[in-house]
């Protein structure tokens, strides 16, 4: 799934907490949210904030994050739903997201689940978002002529 398709899919499934989301859908949408939030924060600082110059540079801040605040509200539910669907792809219930409240360990565990491959084939949350792959699927890589250790 490419960037544009992932963003469209996440917004079209605005509050769809059922089904599964592939890694590419999840990570492209997270990149979109992060970059857009960063850009809007800079715009908020320049339009509504104050800039203080110091000897080593400058410092920009704002007390009214209008644009970034609106964007955060608009993307909150799609972000939450793609997180739940990504956990479903791993065969886990969306309630596992609450493990993020456990300091450090929870965030690391979620990150591990988000970066690893989902369950191949259908699971209890729906069909494989990448399509049902045969059991002997080899990821499209050619066989290596280098012998394995112990062969």
Short mmCIF file of C-alpha atoms in Angstrom, two decimals:
data_model
loop_
_atom_site.label_atom_id
_atom_site.label_comp_id
_atom_site.label_asym_id
_atom_site.label_seq_id
_atom_site.Cartn_x
_atom_site.Cartn_y
_atom_site.Cartn_z
CA UNK A 1 0.00 0.00 0.00
CA UNK A 2 1.39 3.40 -0.91
CA UNK A 3 1.27 6.64 1.08
CA UNK A 4 -1.79 8.18 -0.59
CA UNK A 5 -3.82 4.98 -0.47
CA UNK A 6 -3.01 4.48 3.21
CA UNK A 7 -4.13 7.99 4.15
CA UNK A 8 -7.34 7.65 2.11
CA UNK A 9 -8.05 4.25 3.64
CA UNK A 10 -7.58 5.46 7.19
CA UNK A 11 -9.85 8.45 6.66
CA UNK A 12 -12.47 6.35 4.87
CA UNK A 13 -12.40 3.94 7.84
CA UNK A 14 -12.65 6.92 10.20
CA UNK A 15 -14.19 5.01 13.12
CA UNK A 16 -13.96 1.44 11.87
CA UNK A 17 -12.49 -0.57 14.70
CA UNK A 18 -13.17 -3.94 13.10
CA UNK A 19 -10.99 -5.67 10.56
CA UNK A 20 -7.26 -5.53 10.09
CA UNK A 21 -4.64 -3.01 8.96
CA UNK A 22 -1.40 -3.97 7.27
CA UNK A 23 1.93 -2.58 8.45
CA UNK A 24 2.20 -0.29 5.42
CA UNK A 25 -1.23 1.21 6.04
CA UNK A 26 -0.39 1.84 9.70
CA UNK A 27 3.09 3.30 9.20
CA UNK A 28 2.20 5.50 6.21
CA UNK A 29 -0.69 6.98 8.16
CA UNK A 30 1.49 7.52 11.24
CA UNK A 31 4.07 9.30 9.04
CA UNK A 32 1.34 11.49 7.57
CA UNK A 33 0.01 12.45 11.02
CA UNK A 34 3.48 13.12 12.43
CA UNK A 35 4.70 15.26 9.50
CA UNK A 36 1.44 17.21 9.22
CA UNK A 37 1.43 17.85 12.97
CA UNK A 38 5.02 19.06 12.82
CA UNK A 39 4.29 21.43 9.93
CA UNK A 40 1.14 22.78 11.56
CA UNK A 41 2.99 23.34 14.83
CA UNK A 42 5.56 25.46 12.98
CA UNK A 43 2.77 27.38 11.23
CA UNK A 44 1.03 27.94 14.58
CA UNK A 45 4.25 29.25 16.11
CA UNK A 46 4.85 31.69 13.28
CA UNK A 47 1.26 32.90 12.94
CA UNK A 48 0.02 32.92 16.53
CA UNK A 49 3.18 32.73 18.60
CA UNK A 50 6.00 34.82 19.86
CA UNK A 51 9.59 34.57 18.77
CA UNK A 52 12.35 35.42 21.19
CA UNK A 53 15.89 35.85 19.91
CA UNK A 54 18.81 34.81 22.07
CA UNK A 55 22.56 34.81 21.60
CA UNK A 56 22.62 31.28 20.22
CA UNK A 57 19.52 31.48 18.05
CA UNK A 58 15.82 31.93 18.65
CA UNK A 59 12.92 30.36 20.47
CA UNK A 60 9.39 30.20 19.10
CA UNK A 61 6.35 29.37 21.20
CA UNK A 62 2.61 29.73 21.10
CA UNK A 63 -0.20 29.56 23.59
CA UNK A 64 -2.84 29.12 20.89
CA UNK A 65 -2.13 26.01 18.78
CA UNK A 66 -5.15 26.56 16.56
CA UNK A 67 -4.23 24.60 13.43
CA UNK A 68 -2.30 21.79 15.09
CA UNK A 69 -5.02 21.45 17.72
CA UNK A 70 -7.76 21.13 15.10
CA UNK A 71 -5.68 18.63 13.16
CA UNK A 72 -5.12 16.56 16.31
CA UNK A 73 -8.89 16.49 16.91
CA UNK A 74 -9.60 15.49 13.31
CA UNK A 75 -7.04 12.67 13.29
CA UNK A 76 -7.61 11.31 16.81
CA UNK A 77 -10.29 8.73 15.91
CA UNK A 78 -8.69 7.57 12.62
CA UNK A 79 -5.38 7.12 14.46
CA UNK A 80 -7.03 5.16 17.25
CA UNK A 81 -8.93 2.98 14.77
CA UNK A 82 -5.83 2.16 12.69
CA UNK A 83 -3.97 1.26 15.90
CA UNK A 84 -6.77 -1.12 16.90
CA UNK A 85 -6.90 -2.62 13.39
CA UNK A 86 -3.11 -3.07 13.44
CA UNK A 87 -3.37 -4.96 16.73
CA UNK A 88 -6.11 -7.07 15.13
CA UNK A 89 -3.67 -7.91 12.32
CA UNK A 90 -1.38 -9.36 14.98
CA UNK A 91 -4.26 -11.44 16.34
CA UNK A 92 -4.64 -9.29 19.45
CA UNK A 93 -7.65 -7.42 20.72
CA UNK A 94 -7.63 -3.63 20.53
CA UNK A 95 -7.77 -3.47 24.32
CA UNK A 96 -4.05 -4.29 24.32
CA UNK A 97 -3.50 -0.62 23.47
CA UNK A 98 -3.98 0.11 27.19
CA UNK A 99 -0.61 -1.52 27.80
CA UNK A 100 0.87 1.79 26.64
CA UNK A 101 0.08 3.07 30.15
CA UNK A 102 2.84 0.84 31.54
CA UNK A 103 5.93 3.07 31.46
CA UNK A 104 8.54 2.13 28.84
CA UNK A 105 7.68 -1.58 28.68
CA UNK A 106 4.20 -0.94 27.28
CA UNK A 107 5.43 1.41 24.57
CA UNK A 108 8.23 -0.97 23.59
CA UNK A 109 5.85 -3.93 23.41
CA UNK A 110 3.42 -1.97 21.23
CA UNK A 111 6.26 -0.83 18.98
CA UNK A 112 7.38 -4.45 18.61
CA UNK A 113 3.86 -5.51 17.63
CA UNK A 114 3.52 -2.61 15.20
CA UNK A 115 6.75 -3.39 13.33
CA UNK A 116 6.42 -7.17 13.10
CA UNK A 117 4.49 -8.99 10.41
CA UNK A 118 0.82 -9.66 10.99
CA UNK A 119 -0.86 -13.04 11.01
CA UNK A 120 -0.76 -14.64 7.57
CA UNK A 121 -4.13 -15.67 6.28
CA UNK A 122 -7.42 -15.02 7.99
CA UNK A 123 -7.62 -14.73 11.75
CA UNK A 124 -10.53 -14.14 14.14
CA UNK A 125 -10.61 -10.43 13.18
CA UNK A 126 -10.99 -10.89 9.45
CA UNK A 127 -9.16 -11.76 6.24
CA UNK A 128 -5.53 -10.92 5.63
CA UNK A 129 -5.29 -7.27 4.46
CA UNK A 130 -2.54 -8.31 2.05
CA UNK A 131 -4.73 -11.03 0.59
CA UNK A 132 -4.68 -14.69 1.46
CA UNK A 133 -1.18 -15.93 0.75
CA UNK A 134 -0.42 -19.59 0.19
CA UNK A 135 1.50 -21.46 2.87
CA UNK A 136 4.53 -21.84 0.61
CA UNK A 137 4.75 -18.10 -0.14
CA UNK A 138 8.41 -17.16 -0.50
CA UNK A 139 8.14 -13.33 -0.47
CA UNK A 140 9.26 -13.18 -4.13
CA UNK A 141 12.95 -13.63 -3.39
CA UNK A 142 15.05 -15.96 -5.52
CA UNK A 143 16.66 -18.96 -3.89
CA UNK A 144 20.24 -18.36 -2.82
CA UNK A 145 23.08 -20.42 -4.27
CA UNK A 146 24.96 -20.03 -0.98
CA UNK A 147 24.61 -23.22 1.05
CA UNK A 148 23.16 -23.04 4.55
CA UNK A 149 25.34 -23.79 7.52
CA UNK A 150 25.09 -27.49 8.29
CA UNK A 151 23.98 -28.51 4.76
#
